[in-house]
Short mmCIF file of C-alpha atoms in Angstrom, two decimals:
data_model
loop_
_atom_site.label_atom_id
_atom_site.label_comp_id
_atom_site.label_asym_id
_atom_site.label_seq_id
_atom_site.Cartn_x
_atom_site.Cartn_y
_atom_site.Cartn_z
CA UNK A 1 0.00 0.00 0.00
CA UNK A 2 1.51 3.33 -1.05
CA UNK A 3 2.12 5.84 1.75
CA UNK A 4 0.33 9.18 1.57
CA UNK A 5 3.10 11.70 2.15
CA UNK A 6 2.27 13.96 5.07
CA UNK A 7 3.51 17.45 5.68
CA UNK A 8 3.70 18.62 9.27
CA UNK A 9 4.37 21.94 10.92
CA UNK A 10 6.06 22.28 14.29
CA UNK A 11 4.42 25.21 16.10
CA UNK A 12 6.51 27.46 18.28
CA UNK A 13 5.46 27.65 21.91
CA UNK A 14 6.27 30.12 24.60
CA UNK A 15 9.63 28.50 25.39
CA UNK A 16 12.88 28.75 23.44
CA UNK A 17 12.64 28.71 19.66
CA UNK A 18 12.64 25.15 18.27
CA UNK A 19 15.59 24.10 16.11
CA UNK A 20 13.35 21.85 14.03
CA UNK A 21 12.74 23.17 10.48
CA UNK A 22 9.19 24.48 10.09
CA UNK A 23 8.13 22.41 7.09
CA UNK A 24 9.22 18.87 6.30
CA UNK A 25 7.93 16.10 4.06
CA UNK A 26 8.67 12.43 4.62
CA UNK A 27 11.24 11.14 2.17
CA UNK A 28 12.33 7.67 3.32
CA UNK A 29 13.27 5.54 6.33
CA UNK A 30 15.24 2.42 7.12
CA UNK A 31 16.06 0.15 10.04
CA UNK A 32 18.87 -2.31 10.61
CA UNK A 33 17.90 -5.98 10.67
CA UNK A 34 19.76 -6.51 13.96
CA UNK A 35 16.89 -6.72 16.45
CA UNK A 36 17.81 -10.28 17.44
CA UNK A 37 21.25 -9.03 18.53
CA UNK A 38 19.40 -6.71 20.91
CA UNK A 39 20.01 -3.44 19.09
CA UNK A 40 18.39 -1.54 16.26
CA UNK A 41 19.14 1.68 14.43
CA UNK A 42 16.35 3.68 12.78
CA UNK A 43 16.93 6.48 10.27
CA UNK A 44 14.20 8.82 9.02
CA UNK A 45 14.80 11.40 6.32
CA UNK A 46 12.56 14.44 5.92
CA UNK A 47 13.02 16.78 2.96
CA UNK A 48 12.52 20.50 3.10
CA UNK A 49 9.61 22.15 1.30
CA UNK A 50 11.53 25.40 0.99
CA UNK A 51 15.16 26.51 0.88
CA UNK A 52 14.96 27.83 4.44
CA UNK A 53 13.81 24.53 5.91
CA UNK A 54 16.44 22.15 4.50
CA UNK A 55 16.57 18.38 5.06
CA UNK A 56 16.52 16.50 8.34
CA UNK A 57 18.08 13.07 8.91
CA UNK A 58 17.14 11.52 12.26
CA UNK A 59 19.10 8.58 13.68
CA UNK A 60 17.67 6.62 16.64
CA UNK A 61 19.79 3.97 18.40
CA UNK A 62 17.87 1.56 20.62
CA UNK A 63 19.33 -1.09 22.93
CA UNK A 64 16.78 -3.63 24.17
CA UNK A 65 18.60 -4.95 27.25
CA UNK A 66 18.02 -2.05 29.60
CA UNK A 67 19.67 1.01 28.07
CA UNK A 68 16.75 1.70 25.77
CA UNK A 69 16.79 4.69 23.42
CA UNK A 70 20.23 5.96 24.42
CA UNK A 71 21.54 7.81 21.38
CA UNK A 72 20.01 10.26 18.94
CA UNK A 73 21.82 12.07 16.16
CA UNK A 74 20.60 14.42 13.46
CA UNK A 75 22.10 15.82 10.26
CA UNK A 76 21.04 18.31 7.62
CA UNK A 77 22.51 16.20 4.81
CA UNK A 78 24.56 19.05 3.32
CA UNK A 79 27.99 17.54 4.06
CA UNK A 80 27.70 14.02 2.64
CA UNK A 81 31.07 12.97 4.04
CA UNK A 82 30.13 13.80 7.62
CA UNK A 83 26.73 12.16 7.05
CA UNK A 84 28.49 8.93 6.01
CA UNK A 85 30.79 9.24 9.03
CA UNK A 86 27.82 9.61 11.34
CA UNK A 87 25.97 6.64 9.85
CA UNK A 88 29.06 4.43 10.04
CA UNK A 89 29.59 5.37 13.70
CA UNK A 90 26.10 4.10 14.45
CA UNK A 91 25.80 0.94 12.37
CA UNK A 92 29.37 -0.01 11.41
CA UNK A 93 29.63 -2.57 14.20
CA UNK A 94 26.14 -4.06 14.03
CA UNK A 95 26.75 -6.63 11.31
CA UNK A 96 23.41 -6.06 9.64
CA UNK A 97 21.91 -4.41 6.60
CA UNK A 98 19.48 -1.55 6.10
CA UNK A 99 15.83 -2.42 5.38
CA UNK A 100 13.43 0.19 3.97
CA UNK A 101 10.27 0.84 5.96
CA UNK A 102 7.16 3.01 5.53
CA UNK A 103 6.52 6.34 7.23
CA UNK A 104 3.93 4.98 9.64
CA UNK A 105 6.26 2.12 10.61
CA UNK A 106 9.11 4.59 11.23
CA UNK A 107 6.92 6.86 13.34
CA UNK A 108 5.60 3.85 15.29
CA UNK A 109 9.14 2.72 16.12
CA UNK A 110 10.31 6.19 17.13
CA UNK A 111 7.27 6.57 19.39
CA UNK A 112 7.98 3.15 20.91
CA UNK A 113 11.59 4.15 21.68
CA UNK A 114 10.49 7.40 23.36
CA UNK A 115 7.75 5.74 25.38
CA UNK A 116 10.07 2.90 26.41
CA UNK A 117 12.42 5.40 28.04
CA UNK A 118 9.56 7.18 29.76
CA UNK A 119 8.13 3.88 31.04
CA UNK A 120 11.45 2.83 32.59
CA UNK A 121 12.45 6.34 33.75
CA UNK A 122 15.39 6.54 31.35
CA UNK A 123 16.64 9.94 30.24
CA UNK A 124 15.86 10.87 26.66
CA UNK A 125 18.88 11.79 24.53
CA UNK A 126 19.36 15.36 23.39
CA UNK A 127 18.29 17.32 21.42
CA UNK A 128 14.69 16.35 22.18
CA UNK A 129 13.26 19.10 19.97
CA UNK A 130 14.58 17.24 16.93
CA UNK A 131 12.27 14.27 17.42
CA UNK A 132 9.55 14.80 20.05
CA UNK A 133 7.23 16.17 17.35
CA UNK A 134 6.91 12.57 16.17
CA UNK A 135 4.67 11.90 19.18
CA UNK A 136 2.05 14.10 17.52
CA UNK A 137 2.01 11.98 14.35
CA UNK A 138 0.06 8.84 13.56
CA UNK A 139 2.13 5.74 14.29
CA UNK A 140 -0.74 3.32 14.79
CA UNK A 141 -0.13 -0.22 13.54
CA UNK A 142 -2.32 -3.30 13.79
CA UNK A 143 -0.91 -6.40 15.51
CA UNK A 144 -0.28 -7.93 12.09
CA UNK A 145 1.56 -4.81 10.94
CA UNK A 146 3.64 -4.76 14.13
CA UNK A 147 4.60 -8.40 13.55
CA UNK A 148 5.57 -7.58 9.96
CA UNK A 149 7.68 -4.66 11.17
CA UNK A 150 9.42 -6.87 13.72
CA UNK A 151 10.21 -9.35 10.93
CA UNK A 152 11.78 -6.54 8.91
CA UNK A 153 14.05 -5.76 11.85
CA UNK A 154 15.38 -9.35 11.98
CA UNK A 155 17.54 -11.52 9.78
CA UNK A 156 15.78 -14.46 8.19
CA UNK A 157 16.60 -17.55 10.25
CA UNK A 158 17.70 -20.59 8.27
CA UNK A 159 19.87 -22.28 10.91
CA UNK A 160 18.82 -23.93 14.15
CA UNK A 161 22.18 -22.98 15.64
CA UNK A 162 21.36 -19.34 14.95
CA UNK A 163 17.85 -19.78 16.36
CA UNK A 164 19.26 -21.30 19.56
CA UNK A 165 21.87 -18.56 19.98
CA UNK A 166 19.49 -15.69 19.30
CA UNK A 167 16.88 -17.17 21.63
CA UNK A 168 19.35 -17.56 24.50
CA UNK A 169 20.75 -14.06 23.93
CA UNK A 170 17.27 -12.59 24.23
CA UNK A 171 16.33 -14.72 27.25
CA UNK A 172 19.56 -14.01 29.17
CA UNK A 173 19.16 -10.33 28.31
CA UNK A 174 15.60 -10.38 29.71
CA UNK A 175 14.43 -9.18 26.29
CA UNK A 176 11.27 -11.26 26.41
CA UNK A 177 9.28 -9.52 23.64
CA UNK A 178 11.96 -10.60 21.14
CA UNK A 179 12.44 -14.05 22.72
CA UNK A 180 8.69 -14.67 22.46
CA UNK A 181 8.84 -14.05 18.71
CA UNK A 182 11.25 -16.98 18.44
CA UNK A 183 9.15 -19.38 20.51
CA UNK A 184 5.78 -21.07 20.28
CA UNK A 185 2.97 -20.01 22.60
CA UNK A 186 3.28 -21.21 26.17
CA UNK A 187 7.08 -21.53 26.40
CA UNK A 188 8.31 -20.28 29.79
CA UNK A 189 10.95 -17.64 29.10
CA UNK A 190 11.89 -16.16 32.48
CA UNK A 191 13.85 -19.08 33.89
CA UNK A 192 16.57 -16.83 35.34
CA UNK A 193 14.78 -13.90 37.01
CA UNK A 194 17.59 -13.28 39.49
CA UNK A 195 20.40 -13.07 36.93
CA UNK A 196 21.46 -9.71 35.58
CA UNK A 197 23.44 -10.75 32.52
CA UNK A 198 26.12 -8.42 31.19
CA UNK A 199 27.64 -10.44 28.35
CA UNK A 200 26.87 -13.64 26.42
CA UNK A 201 30.42 -14.80 25.69
CA UNK A 202 30.26 -18.39 24.51
CA UNK A 203 27.71 -21.06 23.67
CA UNK A 204 28.38 -24.64 22.64
CA UNK A 205 25.47 -26.39 20.92
CA UNK A 206 25.12 -30.17 20.76
CA UNK A 207 22.34 -31.19 18.39
CA UNK A 208 20.36 -34.35 19.01
CA UNK A 209 19.95 -36.86 16.22
CA UNK A 210 17.25 -35.59 13.89
CA UNK A 211 17.98 -32.00 14.98
CA UNK A 212 14.66 -31.73 16.85
CA UNK A 213 16.37 -30.67 20.07
CA UNK A 214 19.73 -29.56 21.40
CA UNK A 215 21.79 -29.07 24.52
CA UNK A 216 23.47 -25.67 25.07
CA UNK A 217 26.34 -24.87 27.40
CA UNK A 218 26.58 -21.10 27.79
CA UNK A 219 29.29 -19.02 29.42
CA UNK A 220 27.88 -15.70 30.55
CA UNK A 221 29.02 -12.83 32.69
CA UNK A 222 26.56 -11.45 35.24
CA UNK A 223 26.74 -8.73 37.87
CA UNK A 224 27.45 -11.57 40.32
CA UNK A 225 30.33 -13.06 38.30
CA UNK A 226 30.73 -15.68 35.59
CA UNK A 227 28.37 -18.64 35.21
CA UNK A 228 28.05 -21.71 33.01
CA UNK A 229 24.40 -22.47 32.31
CA UNK A 230 23.32 -25.68 30.59
CA UNK A 231 19.91 -25.66 28.93
CA UNK A 232 17.84 -27.95 26.73
CA UNK A 233 15.91 -26.60 23.75
CA UNK A 234 13.26 -28.32 21.65
CA UNK A 235 12.44 -27.20 18.10
CA UNK A 236 9.18 -27.22 16.21
CA UNK A 237 10.05 -26.03 12.74
CA UNK A 238 12.05 -22.81 13.20
CA UNK A 239 10.56 -22.04 16.61
CA UNK A 240 11.60 -22.94 20.15
CA UNK A 241 8.85 -25.15 21.59
CA UNK A 242 10.63 -26.33 24.74
CA UNK A 243 13.10 -24.68 27.11
CA UNK A 244 14.44 -25.94 30.42
CA UNK A 245 17.48 -25.40 32.62
CA UNK A 246 19.67 -28.44 33.32
CA UNK A 247 22.31 -26.74 35.48
CA UNK A 248 23.41 -23.28 36.57
CA UNK A 249 26.89 -23.08 38.06
CA UNK A 250 29.11 -20.18 39.07
CA UNK A 251 32.76 -20.36 37.94
CA UNK A 252 35.81 -18.33 38.89
CA UNK A 253 37.23 -15.48 36.83
CA UNK A 254 40.27 -17.66 36.07
CA UNK A 255 38.09 -20.53 34.81
CA UNK A 256 36.20 -18.10 32.58
CA UNK A 257 39.46 -16.64 31.28
CA UNK A 258 40.78 -20.11 30.40
CA UNK A 259 37.55 -20.90 28.55
CA UNK A 260 37.73 -17.68 26.56
CA UNK A 261 41.48 -17.52 25.86
CA UNK A 262 42.43 -17.55 22.20
CA UNK A 263 45.34 -16.75 19.92
CA UNK A 264 46.08 -13.22 18.82
CA UNK A 265 48.20 -12.07 15.89
CA UNK A 266 49.72 -8.59 16.05
CA UNK A 267 51.70 -6.74 13.39
CA UNK A 268 53.52 -3.51 14.27
CA UNK A 269 54.10 -0.74 11.73
CA UNK A 270 55.82 2.63 11.86
CA UNK A 271 53.84 5.36 10.11
CA UNK A 272 56.07 8.13 8.76
CA UNK A 273 53.30 10.65 8.18
CA UNK A 274 51.03 12.59 10.49
CA UNK A 275 49.08 10.06 12.64
CA UNK A 276 46.00 12.27 12.29
CA UNK A 277 45.97 11.33 8.59
CA UNK A 278 44.79 7.83 9.58
CA UNK A 279 41.02 8.34 9.36
CA UNK A 280 37.86 6.48 8.37
CA UNK A 281 38.49 7.03 4.67
CA UNK A 282 42.10 5.78 4.82
CA UNK A 283 41.40 2.16 3.83
CA UNK A 284 38.57 0.04 2.51
CA UNK A 285 38.00 -1.68 5.85
CA UNK A 286 38.09 1.46 7.99
CA UNK A 287 35.10 2.93 6.14
CA UNK A 288 32.68 1.11 8.44
CA UNK A 289 34.87 0.92 11.55
CA UNK A 290 33.86 1.81 15.07
CA UNK A 291 36.39 4.47 16.09
CA UNK A 292 37.33 5.00 19.74
CA UNK A 293 39.76 7.61 21.08
CA UNK A 294 41.96 5.82 23.60
CA UNK A 295 45.53 5.27 24.83
CA UNK A 296 47.15 8.29 23.17
CA UNK A 297 45.55 7.57 19.84
CA UNK A 298 42.55 6.01 18.15
CA UNK A 299 41.33 2.45 17.87
CA UNK A 300 39.49 1.28 14.74
CA UNK A 301 37.30 -1.76 15.42
CA UNK A 302 36.70 -3.62 12.13
CA UNK A 303 33.61 -5.82 12.38
CA UNK A 304 32.43 -8.52 10.01
CA UNK A 305 29.69 -7.35 7.63
CA UNK A 306 27.27 -10.03 8.92
CA UNK A 307 26.52 -11.85 12.18
CA UNK A 308 26.95 -15.28 10.63
CA UNK A 309 29.05 -16.38 13.61
CA UNK A 310 25.75 -17.14 15.37
CA UNK A 311 25.30 -20.06 12.97
CA UNK A 312 28.33 -21.91 14.33
CA UNK A 313 27.91 -24.81 16.79
CA UNK A 314 30.36 -22.98 19.06
CA UNK A 315 29.40 -19.34 19.30
CA UNK A 316 32.13 -16.95 20.44
CA UNK A 317 31.45 -13.27 21.02
CA UNK A 318 34.74 -12.08 19.50
CA UNK A 319 34.07 -13.88 16.21
CA UNK A 320 32.09 -10.88 15.02
CA UNK A 321 35.34 -8.92 14.86
CA UNK A 322 37.65 -9.02 11.84
CA UNK A 323 40.35 -7.16 13.72
CA UNK A 324 41.67 -3.91 15.15
CA UNK A 325 43.85 -1.03 14.04
CA UNK A 326 45.34 1.20 16.73
CA UNK A 327 47.26 4.31 15.65
CA UNK A 328 48.93 6.25 18.45
CA UNK A 329 50.10 9.85 18.44
CA UNK A 330 53.73 8.83 17.86
CA UNK A 331 52.95 6.98 14.61
CA UNK A 332 53.04 3.41 15.93
CA UNK A 333 50.32 1.43 14.15
CA UNK A 334 49.21 -1.86 15.71
CA UNK A 335 47.19 -4.38 13.72
CA UNK A 336 45.51 -7.21 15.60
CA UNK A 337 43.27 -10.19 14.85
CA UNK A 338 42.34 -13.54 16.38
CA UNK A 339 43.05 -15.50 13.18
CA UNK A 340 45.91 -15.72 10.70
CA UNK A 341 43.43 -15.33 7.84
CA UNK A 342 42.09 -12.05 9.18
CA UNK A 343 45.49 -10.57 10.08
CA UNK A 344 46.47 -11.16 6.45
CA UNK A 345 43.24 -9.49 5.35
CA UNK A 346 44.05 -6.43 7.46
CA UNK A 347 47.64 -6.29 6.21
CA UNK A 348 46.43 -6.43 2.60
CA UNK A 349 43.93 -3.69 3.37
CA UNK A 350 46.84 -1.45 4.36
CA UNK A 351 48.99 -2.61 1.45
CA UNK A 352 46.40 -1.49 -1.11
CA UNK A 353 45.61 1.78 0.68
CA UNK A 354 47.03 5.26 -0.05
CA UNK A 355 48.94 4.97 3.25
CA UNK A 356 51.17 2.21 1.92
CA UNK A 357 54.13 4.44 1.03
CA UNK A 358 54.37 5.80 4.56
CA UNK A 359 54.13 2.44 6.37
CA UNK A 360 57.15 0.38 7.44
CA UNK A 361 56.66 -3.09 8.97
CA UNK A 362 58.49 -3.41 12.29
CA UNK A 363 57.54 -6.73 13.93
CA UNK A 364 54.98 -9.51 13.85
CA UNK A 365 53.83 -11.61 16.80
CA UNK A 366 51.62 -14.59 17.56
CA UNK A 367 50.38 -14.77 21.16
CA UNK A 368 48.49 -17.59 22.84
CA UNK A 369 46.17 -15.08 24.51
CA UNK A 370 44.84 -11.57 23.73
CA UNK A 371 47.55 -8.99 24.41
CA UNK A 372 46.57 -5.80 22.57
CA UNK A 373 43.77 -4.89 24.98
CA UNK A 374 46.13 -5.49 27.91
CA UNK A 375 48.52 -2.99 26.34
CA UNK A 376 45.78 -0.43 25.76
CA UNK A 377 44.80 -0.74 29.42
CA UNK A 378 48.40 -0.31 30.59
CA UNK A 379 50.55 2.75 31.29
CA UNK A 380 53.02 1.85 28.53
CA UNK A 381 53.25 4.11 25.47
CA UNK A 382 55.26 1.72 23.26
CA UNK A 383 53.94 -1.72 22.39
CA UNK A 384 57.40 -3.28 21.96
CA UNK A 385 58.46 -2.11 25.42
CA UNK A 386 55.23 -3.57 26.81
CA UNK A 387 56.01 -6.93 25.19
CA UNK A 388 59.50 -6.92 26.68
CA UNK A 389 57.99 -6.30 30.13
CA UNK A 390 55.66 -9.33 29.99
CA UNK A 391 57.99 -11.68 28.12
CA UNK A 392 58.73 -14.96 29.87
CA UNK A 393 62.39 -15.90 29.46
#
């Protein structure tokens, strides 16, 4: 059904003048299909009806495990480079794709985000005057339309491993509206009411013969420490029709560390140019990176373009990450990945970038445990000196 484009006017009240353009017409909207990972990004674009009004891009970031609607950004669309930078900062690490939605669906979602925060007494992100007018618009959807919208916000499930992982993520995160979408009617979801889960690190799935059920051993971090929880799931088609807890055991931090330890490959480069030249547009892989200022420089987190790691019989949280670049203010560039294949991918990314002429390889390492994050949390300012300090003779 074709949308009827609506034009709205934001009236000025007796308070400060609103920064929202006076006249806007709906242009388009999209959401990421990452709802089953517990997050979703919504973008709505409004076009100006006159030169003085301009365009308005609204970005809503919603986290379903307690933080709610915790980030809002807006852009006028004039500087396309900064618009791309903004979008990448929001969705570059989500591992999903953008799905077009209708105006009424977009307004419905935005209203849901706002009301969610109000219901749970969560602060609304600023600037509120750039989106609160949406509460005055029609976002009514039937139950069938709401279900269709939820489906748009999710990847299509074709793997029972993925179904099991997504279901447990939503259950452990107390995100029961999403968990219920993955289960048949009557399945008890709240088996762990006293657990406040912070991170779903690892899950090992053992499928029964015929693949009608499975056993899951999950390593999670809670506010009370690490736990290993063993559950049994039953499948009916691509739905969870049975869910029970077999065991729930606390483990020590050291036991958790041993379970999560993995190899790390690190290559060290010297960059002969200005470190500030290393930016999002520097390489093909950095275009969609999550960029964090830290440890006298910037860290570029390069995520996989999909969340296909949830399809594996052994799910590992870090498998969504291709690798990391860290450029410090002195020109030391560190490249890190958990696999030899991905460290080669990152090295080739640099080799075919415009930065190539200013990069000199210094050293390469293979560690039997993650080291880069230890360095970034340390007081050292040179990675090679840090390695010397932890080296076992």
